[in-house]
XYZ file of C-alpha atoms in Angstrom:
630
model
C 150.371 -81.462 86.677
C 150.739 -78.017 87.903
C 148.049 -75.858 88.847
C 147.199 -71.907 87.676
C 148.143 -69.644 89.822
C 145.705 -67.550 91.784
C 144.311 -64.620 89.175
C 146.091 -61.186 88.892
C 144.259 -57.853 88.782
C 144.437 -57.528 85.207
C 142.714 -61.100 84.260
C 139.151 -61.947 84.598
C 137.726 -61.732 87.788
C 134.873 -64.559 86.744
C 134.389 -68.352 87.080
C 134.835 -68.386 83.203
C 138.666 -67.438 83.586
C 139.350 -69.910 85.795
C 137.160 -72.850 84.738
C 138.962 -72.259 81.494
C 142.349 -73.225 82.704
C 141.565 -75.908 85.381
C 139.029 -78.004 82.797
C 142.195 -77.645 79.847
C 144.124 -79.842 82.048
C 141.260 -81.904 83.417
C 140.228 -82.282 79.757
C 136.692 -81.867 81.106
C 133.739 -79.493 79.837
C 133.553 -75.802 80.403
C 130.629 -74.270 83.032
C 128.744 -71.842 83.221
C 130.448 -67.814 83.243
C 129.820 -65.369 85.659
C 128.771 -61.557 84.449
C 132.118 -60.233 84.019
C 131.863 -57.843 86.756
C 131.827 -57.686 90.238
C 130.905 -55.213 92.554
C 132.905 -53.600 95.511
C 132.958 -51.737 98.486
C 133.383 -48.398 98.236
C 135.463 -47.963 101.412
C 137.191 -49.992 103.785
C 135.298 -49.071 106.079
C 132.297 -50.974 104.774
C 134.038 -53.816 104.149
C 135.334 -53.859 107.821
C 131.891 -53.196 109.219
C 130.087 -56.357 107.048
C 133.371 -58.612 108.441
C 133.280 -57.442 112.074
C 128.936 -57.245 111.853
C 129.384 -61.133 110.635
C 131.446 -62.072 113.291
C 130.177 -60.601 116.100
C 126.887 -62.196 116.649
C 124.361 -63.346 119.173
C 126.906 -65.901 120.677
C 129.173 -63.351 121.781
C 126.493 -62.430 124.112
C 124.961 -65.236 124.921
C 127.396 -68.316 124.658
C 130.752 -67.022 125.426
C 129.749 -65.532 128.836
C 128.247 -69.078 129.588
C 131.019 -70.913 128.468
C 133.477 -68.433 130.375
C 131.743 -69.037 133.610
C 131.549 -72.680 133.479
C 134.799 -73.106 132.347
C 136.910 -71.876 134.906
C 136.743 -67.964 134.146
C 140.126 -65.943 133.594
C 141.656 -69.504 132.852
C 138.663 -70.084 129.836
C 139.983 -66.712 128.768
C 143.800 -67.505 128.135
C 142.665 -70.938 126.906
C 140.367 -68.974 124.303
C 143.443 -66.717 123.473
C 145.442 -68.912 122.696
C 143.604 -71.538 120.859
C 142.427 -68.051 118.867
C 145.665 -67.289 118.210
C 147.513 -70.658 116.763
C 144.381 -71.887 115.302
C 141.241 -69.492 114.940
C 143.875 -66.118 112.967
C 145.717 -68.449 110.892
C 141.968 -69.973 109.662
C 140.773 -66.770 109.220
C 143.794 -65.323 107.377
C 143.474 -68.080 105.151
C 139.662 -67.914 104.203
C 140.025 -63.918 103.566
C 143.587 -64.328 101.103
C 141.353 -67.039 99.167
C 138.545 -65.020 98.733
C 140.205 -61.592 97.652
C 142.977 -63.502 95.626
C 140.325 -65.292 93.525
C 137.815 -62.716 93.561
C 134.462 -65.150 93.820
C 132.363 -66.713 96.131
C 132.930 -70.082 98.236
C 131.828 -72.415 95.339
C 133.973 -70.466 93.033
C 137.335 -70.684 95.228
C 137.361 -74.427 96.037
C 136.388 -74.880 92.487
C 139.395 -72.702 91.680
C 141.934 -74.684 93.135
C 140.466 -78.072 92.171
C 137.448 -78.877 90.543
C 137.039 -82.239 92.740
C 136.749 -79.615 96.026
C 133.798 -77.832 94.534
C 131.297 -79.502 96.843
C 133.209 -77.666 99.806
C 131.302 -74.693 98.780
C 128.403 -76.324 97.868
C 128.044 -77.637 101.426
C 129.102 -74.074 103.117
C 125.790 -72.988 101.064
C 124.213 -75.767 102.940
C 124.788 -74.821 105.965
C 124.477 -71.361 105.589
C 120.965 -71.883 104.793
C 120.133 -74.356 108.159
C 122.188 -71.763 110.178
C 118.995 -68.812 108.292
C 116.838 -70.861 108.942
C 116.638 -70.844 112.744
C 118.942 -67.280 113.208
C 115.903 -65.201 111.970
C 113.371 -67.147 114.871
C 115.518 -65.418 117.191
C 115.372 -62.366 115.781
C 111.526 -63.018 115.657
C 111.691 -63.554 119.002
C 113.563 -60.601 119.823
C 111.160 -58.494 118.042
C 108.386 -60.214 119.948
C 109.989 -58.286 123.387
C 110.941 -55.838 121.817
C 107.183 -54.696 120.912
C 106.061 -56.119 124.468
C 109.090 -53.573 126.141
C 106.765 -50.384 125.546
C 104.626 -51.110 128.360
C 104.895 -50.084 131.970
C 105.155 -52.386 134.049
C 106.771 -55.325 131.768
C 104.336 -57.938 131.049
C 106.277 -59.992 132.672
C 107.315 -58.462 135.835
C 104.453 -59.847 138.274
C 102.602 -63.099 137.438
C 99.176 -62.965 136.285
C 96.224 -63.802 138.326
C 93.138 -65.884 137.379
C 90.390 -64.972 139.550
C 91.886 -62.832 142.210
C 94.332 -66.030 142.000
C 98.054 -66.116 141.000
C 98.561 -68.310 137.866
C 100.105 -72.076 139.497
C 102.798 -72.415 136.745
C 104.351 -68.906 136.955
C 104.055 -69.292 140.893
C 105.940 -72.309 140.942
C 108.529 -70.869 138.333
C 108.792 -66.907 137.968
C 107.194 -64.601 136.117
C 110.267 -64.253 133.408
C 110.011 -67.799 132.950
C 106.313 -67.959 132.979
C 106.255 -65.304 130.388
C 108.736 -66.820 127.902
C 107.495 -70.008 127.693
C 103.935 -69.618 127.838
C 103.378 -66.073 126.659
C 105.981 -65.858 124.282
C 106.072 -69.471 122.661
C 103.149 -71.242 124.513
C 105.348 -74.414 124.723
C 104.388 -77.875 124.476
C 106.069 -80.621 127.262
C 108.427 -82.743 124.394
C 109.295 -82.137 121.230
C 106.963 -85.004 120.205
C 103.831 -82.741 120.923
C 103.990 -80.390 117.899
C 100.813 -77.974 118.872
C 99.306 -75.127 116.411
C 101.356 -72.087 115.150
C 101.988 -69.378 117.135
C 100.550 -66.603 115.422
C 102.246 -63.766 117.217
C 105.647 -65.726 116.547
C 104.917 -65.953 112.879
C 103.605 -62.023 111.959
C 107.517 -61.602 114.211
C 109.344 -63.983 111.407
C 107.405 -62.462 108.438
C 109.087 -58.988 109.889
C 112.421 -60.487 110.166
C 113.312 -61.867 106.732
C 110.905 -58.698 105.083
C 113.670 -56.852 106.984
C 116.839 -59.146 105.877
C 115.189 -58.992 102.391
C 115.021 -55.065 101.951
C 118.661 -55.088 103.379
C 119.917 -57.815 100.824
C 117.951 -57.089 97.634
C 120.283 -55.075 96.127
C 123.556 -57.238 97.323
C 126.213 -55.503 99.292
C 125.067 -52.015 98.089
C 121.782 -52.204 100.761
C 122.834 -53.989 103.017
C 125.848 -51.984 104.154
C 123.781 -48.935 104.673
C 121.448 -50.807 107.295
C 125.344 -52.056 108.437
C 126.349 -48.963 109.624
C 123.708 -48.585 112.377
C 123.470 -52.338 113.075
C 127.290 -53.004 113.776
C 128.211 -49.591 115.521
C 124.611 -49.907 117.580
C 125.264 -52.573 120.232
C 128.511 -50.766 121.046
C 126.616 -48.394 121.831
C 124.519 -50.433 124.092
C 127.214 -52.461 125.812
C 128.717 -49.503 126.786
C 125.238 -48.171 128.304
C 124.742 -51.173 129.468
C 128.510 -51.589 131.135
C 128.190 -48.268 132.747
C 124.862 -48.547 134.013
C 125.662 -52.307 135.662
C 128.900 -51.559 137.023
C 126.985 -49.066 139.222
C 124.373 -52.074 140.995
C 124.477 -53.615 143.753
C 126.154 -57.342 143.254
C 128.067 -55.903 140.248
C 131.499 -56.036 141.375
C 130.380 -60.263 142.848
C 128.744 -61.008 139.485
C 132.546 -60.091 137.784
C 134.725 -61.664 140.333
C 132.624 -64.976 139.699
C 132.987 -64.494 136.120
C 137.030 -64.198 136.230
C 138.080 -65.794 138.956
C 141.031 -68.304 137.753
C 140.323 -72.016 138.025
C 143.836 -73.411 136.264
C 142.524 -76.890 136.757
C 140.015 -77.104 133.771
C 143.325 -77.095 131.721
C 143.419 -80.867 132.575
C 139.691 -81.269 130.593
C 139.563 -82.390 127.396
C 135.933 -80.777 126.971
C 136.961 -77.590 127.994
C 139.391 -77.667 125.011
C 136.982 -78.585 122.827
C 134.196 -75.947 123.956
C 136.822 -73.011 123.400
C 137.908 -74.500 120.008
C 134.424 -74.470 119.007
C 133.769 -71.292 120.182
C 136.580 -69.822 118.690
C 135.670 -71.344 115.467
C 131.668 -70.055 115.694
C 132.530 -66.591 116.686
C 134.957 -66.636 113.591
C 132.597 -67.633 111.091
C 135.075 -70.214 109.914
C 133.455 -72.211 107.387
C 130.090 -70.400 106.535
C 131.778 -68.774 102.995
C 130.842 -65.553 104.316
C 134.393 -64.619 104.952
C 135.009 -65.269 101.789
C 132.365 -63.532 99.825
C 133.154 -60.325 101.812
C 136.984 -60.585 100.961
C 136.087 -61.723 97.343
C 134.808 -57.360 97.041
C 137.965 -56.033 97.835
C 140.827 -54.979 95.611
C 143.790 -57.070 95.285
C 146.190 -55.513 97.448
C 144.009 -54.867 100.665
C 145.753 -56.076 103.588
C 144.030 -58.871 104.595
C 146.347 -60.070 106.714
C 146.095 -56.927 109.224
C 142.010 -57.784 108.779
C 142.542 -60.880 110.368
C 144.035 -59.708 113.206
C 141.678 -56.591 113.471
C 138.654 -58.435 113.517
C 139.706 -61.240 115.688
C 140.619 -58.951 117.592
C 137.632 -56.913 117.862
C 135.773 -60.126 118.196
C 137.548 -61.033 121.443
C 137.329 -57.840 123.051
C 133.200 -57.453 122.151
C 132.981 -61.077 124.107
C 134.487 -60.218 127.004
C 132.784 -56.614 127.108
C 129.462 -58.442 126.984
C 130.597 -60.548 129.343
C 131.604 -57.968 131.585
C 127.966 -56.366 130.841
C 126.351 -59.725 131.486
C 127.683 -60.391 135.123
C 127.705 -57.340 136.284
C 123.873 -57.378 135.615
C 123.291 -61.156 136.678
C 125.266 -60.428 139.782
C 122.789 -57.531 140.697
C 120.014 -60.196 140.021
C 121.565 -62.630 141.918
C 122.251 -60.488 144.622
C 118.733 -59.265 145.141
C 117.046 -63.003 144.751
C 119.587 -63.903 147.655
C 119.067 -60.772 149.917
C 115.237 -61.754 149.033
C 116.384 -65.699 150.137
C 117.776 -64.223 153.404
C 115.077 -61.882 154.238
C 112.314 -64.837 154.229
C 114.268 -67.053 155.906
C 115.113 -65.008 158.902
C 111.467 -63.988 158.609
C 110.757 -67.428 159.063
C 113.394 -67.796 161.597
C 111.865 -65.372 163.731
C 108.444 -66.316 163.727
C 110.092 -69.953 165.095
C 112.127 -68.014 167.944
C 108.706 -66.017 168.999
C 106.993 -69.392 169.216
C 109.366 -70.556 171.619
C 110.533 -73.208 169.238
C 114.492 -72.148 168.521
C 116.849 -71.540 171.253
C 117.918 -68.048 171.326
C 121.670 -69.289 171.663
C 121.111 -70.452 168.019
C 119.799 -67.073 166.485
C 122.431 -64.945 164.687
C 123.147 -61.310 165.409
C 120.981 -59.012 163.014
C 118.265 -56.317 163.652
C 115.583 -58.240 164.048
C 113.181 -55.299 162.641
C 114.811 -55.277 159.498
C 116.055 -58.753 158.291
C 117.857 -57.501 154.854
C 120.713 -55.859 156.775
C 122.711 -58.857 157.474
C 125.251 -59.642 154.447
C 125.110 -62.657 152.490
C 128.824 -63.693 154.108
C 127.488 -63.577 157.809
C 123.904 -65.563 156.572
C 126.044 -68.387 155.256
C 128.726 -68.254 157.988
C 125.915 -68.831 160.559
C 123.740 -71.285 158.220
C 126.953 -73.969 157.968
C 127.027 -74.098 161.578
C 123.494 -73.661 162.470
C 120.978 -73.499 159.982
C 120.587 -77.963 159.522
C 119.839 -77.265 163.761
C 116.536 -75.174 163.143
C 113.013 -76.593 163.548
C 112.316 -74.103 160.640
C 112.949 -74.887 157.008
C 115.656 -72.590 155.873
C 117.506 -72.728 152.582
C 121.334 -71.576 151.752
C 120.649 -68.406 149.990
C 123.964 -69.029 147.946
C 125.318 -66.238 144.931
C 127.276 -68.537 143.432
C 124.546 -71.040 142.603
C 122.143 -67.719 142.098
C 124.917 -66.811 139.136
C 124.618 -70.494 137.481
C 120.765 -69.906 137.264
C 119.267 -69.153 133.586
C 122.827 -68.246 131.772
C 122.848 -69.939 128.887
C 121.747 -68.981 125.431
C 118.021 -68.309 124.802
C 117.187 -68.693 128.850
C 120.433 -65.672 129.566
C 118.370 -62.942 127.368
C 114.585 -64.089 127.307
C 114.511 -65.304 131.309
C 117.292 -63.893 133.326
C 118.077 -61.035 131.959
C 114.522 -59.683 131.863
C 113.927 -60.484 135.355
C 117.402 -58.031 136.013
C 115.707 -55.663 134.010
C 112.597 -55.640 135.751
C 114.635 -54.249 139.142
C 116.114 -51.778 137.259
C 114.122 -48.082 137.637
C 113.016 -47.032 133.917
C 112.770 -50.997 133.174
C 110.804 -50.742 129.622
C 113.767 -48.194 128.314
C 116.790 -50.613 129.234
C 114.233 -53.703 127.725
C 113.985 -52.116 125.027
C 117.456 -50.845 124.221
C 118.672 -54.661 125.384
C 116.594 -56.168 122.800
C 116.670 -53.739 119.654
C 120.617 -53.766 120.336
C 119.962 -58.358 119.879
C 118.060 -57.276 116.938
C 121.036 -55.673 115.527
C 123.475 -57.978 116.663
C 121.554 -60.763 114.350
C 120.772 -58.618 111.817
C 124.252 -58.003 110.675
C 125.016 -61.956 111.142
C 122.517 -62.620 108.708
C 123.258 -60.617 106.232
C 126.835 -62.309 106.313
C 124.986 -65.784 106.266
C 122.672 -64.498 103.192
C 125.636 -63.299 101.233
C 127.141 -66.678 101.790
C 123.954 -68.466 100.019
C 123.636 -65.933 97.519
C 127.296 -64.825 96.449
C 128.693 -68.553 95.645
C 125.519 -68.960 93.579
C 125.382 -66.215 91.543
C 129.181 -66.360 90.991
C 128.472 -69.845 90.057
C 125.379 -69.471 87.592
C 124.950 -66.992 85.346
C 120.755 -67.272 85.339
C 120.915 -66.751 89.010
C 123.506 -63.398 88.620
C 121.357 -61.601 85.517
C 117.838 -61.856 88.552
C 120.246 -61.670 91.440
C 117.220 -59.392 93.032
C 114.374 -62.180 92.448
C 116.796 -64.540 93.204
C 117.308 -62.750 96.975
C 113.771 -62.129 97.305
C 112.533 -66.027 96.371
C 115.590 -67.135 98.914
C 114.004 -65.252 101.781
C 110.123 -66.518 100.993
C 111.662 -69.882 100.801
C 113.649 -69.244 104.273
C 110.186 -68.030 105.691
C 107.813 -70.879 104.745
C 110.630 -73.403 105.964
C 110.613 -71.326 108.965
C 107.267 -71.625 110.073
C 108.447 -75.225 111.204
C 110.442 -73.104 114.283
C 106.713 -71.306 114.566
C 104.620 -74.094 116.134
C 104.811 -74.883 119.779
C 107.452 -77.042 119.655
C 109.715 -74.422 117.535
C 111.820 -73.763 120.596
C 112.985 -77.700 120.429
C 113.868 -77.555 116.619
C 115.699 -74.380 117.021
C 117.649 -76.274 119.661
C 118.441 -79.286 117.345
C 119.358 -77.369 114.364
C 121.421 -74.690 116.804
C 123.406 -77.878 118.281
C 124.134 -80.161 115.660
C 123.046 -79.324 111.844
C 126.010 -76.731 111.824
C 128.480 -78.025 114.258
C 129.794 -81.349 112.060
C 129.403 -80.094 108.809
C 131.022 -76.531 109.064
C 133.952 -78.547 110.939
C 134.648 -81.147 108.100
C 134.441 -78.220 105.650
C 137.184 -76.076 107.522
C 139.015 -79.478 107.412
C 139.051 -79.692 103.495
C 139.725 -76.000 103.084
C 142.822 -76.229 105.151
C 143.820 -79.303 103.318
C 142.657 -78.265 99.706
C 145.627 -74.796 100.356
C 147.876 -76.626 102.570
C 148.298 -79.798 100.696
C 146.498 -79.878 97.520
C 147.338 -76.329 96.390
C 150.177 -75.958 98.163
C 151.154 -73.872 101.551
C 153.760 -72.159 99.900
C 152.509 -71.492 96.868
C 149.537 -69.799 98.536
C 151.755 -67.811 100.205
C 153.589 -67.100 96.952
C 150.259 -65.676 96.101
C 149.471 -63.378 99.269
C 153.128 -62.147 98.581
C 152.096 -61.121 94.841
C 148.932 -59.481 96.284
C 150.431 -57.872 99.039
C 153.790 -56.760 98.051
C 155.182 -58.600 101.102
C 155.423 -62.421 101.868
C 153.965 -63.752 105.365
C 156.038 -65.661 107.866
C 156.472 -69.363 107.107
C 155.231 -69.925 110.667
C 151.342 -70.068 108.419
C 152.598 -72.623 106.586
C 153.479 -74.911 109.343
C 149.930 -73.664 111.116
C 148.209 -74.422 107.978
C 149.691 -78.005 107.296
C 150.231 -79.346 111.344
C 148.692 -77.756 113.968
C 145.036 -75.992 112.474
C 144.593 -79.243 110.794
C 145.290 -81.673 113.331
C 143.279 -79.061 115.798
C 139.954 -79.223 113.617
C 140.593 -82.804 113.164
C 140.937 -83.484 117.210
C 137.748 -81.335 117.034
C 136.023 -83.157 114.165
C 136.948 -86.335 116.505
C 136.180 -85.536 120.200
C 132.621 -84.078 118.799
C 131.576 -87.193 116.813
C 132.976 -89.535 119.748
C 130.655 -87.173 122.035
C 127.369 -87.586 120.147
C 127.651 -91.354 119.937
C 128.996 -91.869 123.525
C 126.278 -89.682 125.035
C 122.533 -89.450 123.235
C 121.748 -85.808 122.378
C 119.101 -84.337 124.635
C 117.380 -81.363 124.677
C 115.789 -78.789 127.428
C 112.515 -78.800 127.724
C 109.959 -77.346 129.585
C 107.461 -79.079 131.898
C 103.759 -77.503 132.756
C 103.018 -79.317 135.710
C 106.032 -79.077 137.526
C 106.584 -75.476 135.998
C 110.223 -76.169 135.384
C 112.869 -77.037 132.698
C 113.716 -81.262 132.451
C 116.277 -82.682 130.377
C 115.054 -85.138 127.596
C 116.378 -87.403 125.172
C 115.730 -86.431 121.456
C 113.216 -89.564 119.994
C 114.489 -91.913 117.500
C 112.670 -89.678 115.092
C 114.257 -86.460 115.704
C 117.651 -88.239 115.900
C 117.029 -89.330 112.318
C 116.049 -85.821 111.409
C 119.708 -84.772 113.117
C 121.265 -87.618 110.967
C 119.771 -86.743 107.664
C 120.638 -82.511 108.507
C 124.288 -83.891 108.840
C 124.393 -85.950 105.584
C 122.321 -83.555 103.351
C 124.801 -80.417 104.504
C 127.863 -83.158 103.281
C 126.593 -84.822 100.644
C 127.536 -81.753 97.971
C 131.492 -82.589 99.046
C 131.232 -86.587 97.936
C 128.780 -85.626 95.060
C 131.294 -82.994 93.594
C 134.222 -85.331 93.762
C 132.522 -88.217 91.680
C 130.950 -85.402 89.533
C 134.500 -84.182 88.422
C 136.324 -88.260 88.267
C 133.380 -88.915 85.858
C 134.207 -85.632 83.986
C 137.957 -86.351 83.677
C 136.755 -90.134 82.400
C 134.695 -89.225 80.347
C 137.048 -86.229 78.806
C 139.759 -88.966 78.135
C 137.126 -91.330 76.663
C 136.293 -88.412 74.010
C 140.137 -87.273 73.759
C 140.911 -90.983 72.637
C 137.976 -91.442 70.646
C 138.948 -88.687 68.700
C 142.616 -89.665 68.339
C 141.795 -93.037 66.939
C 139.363 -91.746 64.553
């Protein structure tokens, strides 16, 4: 039985076209049409700005720079390249030639090529909403600092005192920390303690999707006007930002920790799997938003130089923020150990005037002003001496300084605010930092919104003709679900849902979109199709990509994170009062079943679709004979 090919310019650009043909050889019933037309972009430069806006997200901020650190630095890099390269371009190619060759949203294009695949986009739909769900809570929160950065001093730049007394808990932390969990979210110890709202936190949210909403109520149309400023901002920033670090004190430290080659993570199988993942986050692979930007564009864009363009771009925004973020955490860890080293040799020197440390042990520094000696002599003369003195001195040590607070929420909301608070003119760069977040999230979700509402209205016609109430219901819905992230244990859920209700499901559904073209479809009949769009035909080196190595890659990916969540219980970060510090805890059997059900409710479309359309074809051959015979 061979399959339509993919539609030309001239034939209809809606799901009735191609319904038509697929459910004449299915013998099953026809669905529902889509309005005839379909908007565009009116440049290409809109259309680049939603793709790169999309891709270029929060994680390239606050994950990559992590994951580069911890993962062996300049090695991490070329591991990232090339896993971005062989598996992360061809992926991406492949999502934007679907979605411009068929002209519709995700539902639409796995529909397109077989009817049983529908649920692929079904699921991405899924997804897309969890992913809403807990993206805008940042952004909430980012608001949240950003309102609290017009003050002078930052509110939290000294801890606050109770009585002429400094607060215990931000005493025993630091006044970032203290600020950002109790100030900002008021946390409870577990995520079995749910507390009250936070009201603060929820007036933030309501902001957030009323801004999302007046960006996306008109469809592409609004929301690549608000585009312009929120893609081309945070370049802006970075570069501010870049300039002003690279001129600190511990900047040029805070980058050679961050690159420094360490060849021998190549021998981890973890480290593979964190830069496949990351590769395939800071994509977008998956989400249908690729797809439902393409599916705007006329047929003979070049999507395949897109690919490469934003990828790209992509790569090159991570490691400038990544550049921006160690050059600033170096100047923070620089100060906190030149702080380290100046109480210690206080102490140190209170212990030699006693009489209580031989002289012959003391190193050579001014003893009137303890923060000239450099960090390299401190720790030359602490490994030989510093376990010999009566006094309690600690190793004052960058490296471990660096590792301190980098990783997602705790890099922006705690350590970056405390390297802001050294900075002179502290509440401007706060505020720039955060309004440039702000932006950064803003233009992700309107790539996640028009991957809900684009498959949707492609798919139903009801849903097209009130596209507008349609948007605006979808964003109260996303709000009152939202509120769960609100209470005092929000910070936990957003955790869960950040960790695990995207990472399975968006894998298996790359999986069946690179097998639905490859195999199902066809790898070089796809290409036969790019070549008809584009005037020129792709190397074959795709279709080997395509079929081998991207599949077996997000398999291998699929495999080591499923063997991963069963070998080792998920935990979670969370915050204890007493002790004023972060502990790690194992989700309870409760929230594990939450995870569980997050997993099988984003999947469930992809079985549910497949049985949908057997029944269909059964029950169109049941009719077909009943007809014959009669």
């Amino acid at each position: 039985m061979e399959k339509q090919p993919l539609p030309a310019d001239n034939e209809m650009t809606g799901a009735a076209a191609s319904e038509v043909n697929i459910y004449a050889e299915e013998q099953s019933q026809e669905a529902s049409p889509e309005p005839a037309a379909r908007a565009g972009w009116n440049s290409k430069m809109e259309y680049f700005l939603a793709q790169v806006g999309f891709s270029v997200g929060l994680g390239n901020v606050w994950r990559f720079p992590y994951l580069c650190h911890q993962n062996g630095g300049g090695a991490f890099l070329l591991l990232y390249v090339l896993l971005m390269l062989i598996v992360g371009i061809p992926l991406f190619f492949l999502e934007l030639a679907a979605g411009q060759a068929i002209r519709q949203g995700s539902i639409g294009v796995w529909k397109y090529i077989s009817p049983k695949l529908a649920g692929i986009g079904y699921s991405s739909c899924v997804v897309c909403f969890f992913v809403a769900l807990y993206y805008n809570v940042i952004l909430a929160w980012s608001i949240f600092y950003l309102g609290n950065s017009f003050q002078f001093p930052l509110p939290w730049q000294d801890c606050p005192e109770q009585g002429n007394v400094t607060v215990q808990e931000c005493k025993k932390s630091s006044a970032t920390s203290y600020f950002w969990y109790r100030k900002a979210l008021d946390i409870t110890d577990s995520i079995d303690e749910m507390g009250s709202f936070n009201i603060y936190i929820v007036c933030c949210l309501l902001v957030a999707w009323t801004v999302v909403c007046l960006g996306m109520f008109k469809g592409i149309k609004t929301s690549v006007k608000v585009m312009y400023f929120s893609s081309i901002f945070p370049y802006v920033v970075l570069f501010c930002f870049l300039i002003r670090g690279l001129l600190l004190d511990g900047a040029s430290e805070g980058i050679t920790f961050m690159f420094y080659p360490r060849l021998e993570i190549w021998g981890d199988i973890q480290v593979w799997r964190q830069a496949a993942t990351q590769v395939f986050f800071a994509l977008g692979l998956g989400f249908g938003s690729i797809i439902a930007y393409s599916s705007y564009n006329p047929k003979n864009n070049n999507c395949h130089r897109d690919a490469f363009t934003v990828s790209f771009i992509n790569f090159l925004t991570s490691v400038l923020a990544t550049l921006v973020v160690f050059a600033v955490l170096g100047f923070r860890a620089k100060k906190n150990v030149t702080d380290c080293i100046e109480s210690n040799l206080k102490l140190l020197l209170e212990q030699f005037y006693s009489g209580n440390v031989d002289e012959n042990l003391m190193p050579n520094f001014n003893h009137s002003n303890p923060s000239s000696m450099s960090v390299k002599d401190y720790r030359a003369w602490f490994q030989l001496h510093g376990n010999s003195t009566p006094a309690y001195l600690t190793d004052c040590d960058l490296e471990k300084e660096m590792q301190k607070g980098v990783e997602g929420t705790g890099l922006a909301f705690i350590a970056f605010t405390e390297a802001m608070t050294h900075l002179p003119g502290s509440p401007f760069w706060s505020a720039l930092f955060f309004l440039m977040l702000l932006n950064l999230g803003l233009s992700t979700m309107f790539g996640t919104m028009e991957g809900i509402l684009a498959p949707l209205t492609d798919r139903f016609k009801t849903l097209a003709n009130n596209k507008t109430k349609f948007t605006i219901f979808s964003c109260i819905v996303g709000f009152v679900i939202g509120l769960l992230f609100t209470q005092r244990c929000g910070n936990y859920f957003v955790s869960m849902f950040d960790d695990y209700s995207a990472t399975l499901p968006l894998i298996i559904v790359v999986v069946f979109e690179t097998f639905s073209v490859s195999w199902l479809y066809g790898a070089d009949r796809f290409l036969d199709d790019i070549e008809g769009m584009l005037g020129w035909r792709p190397s074959v080196v795709y279709k080997y990509l395509w079929k081998y190595i991207c599949l077996l890659a997000m398999l291998g990916l699929l495999g080591a994170t499923t063997i991963r969540m069963f070998i080792k219980r998920p935990t979670y970060m969370a915050w204890n009062q007493e002790r004023a510090s972060e502990e790690t805890l194992d989700y309870p059997g409760w929230a594990l079943a939450v995870l569980a059900l997050l997993i099988i409710f984003a999947m469930l479309p992809v079985p549910l679709a497949l049985i949908h359309a057997v029944l269909q074809g059964a029950w169109g051959l049941e009719l077909s004979w009943m007809q014959s015979s009669t």
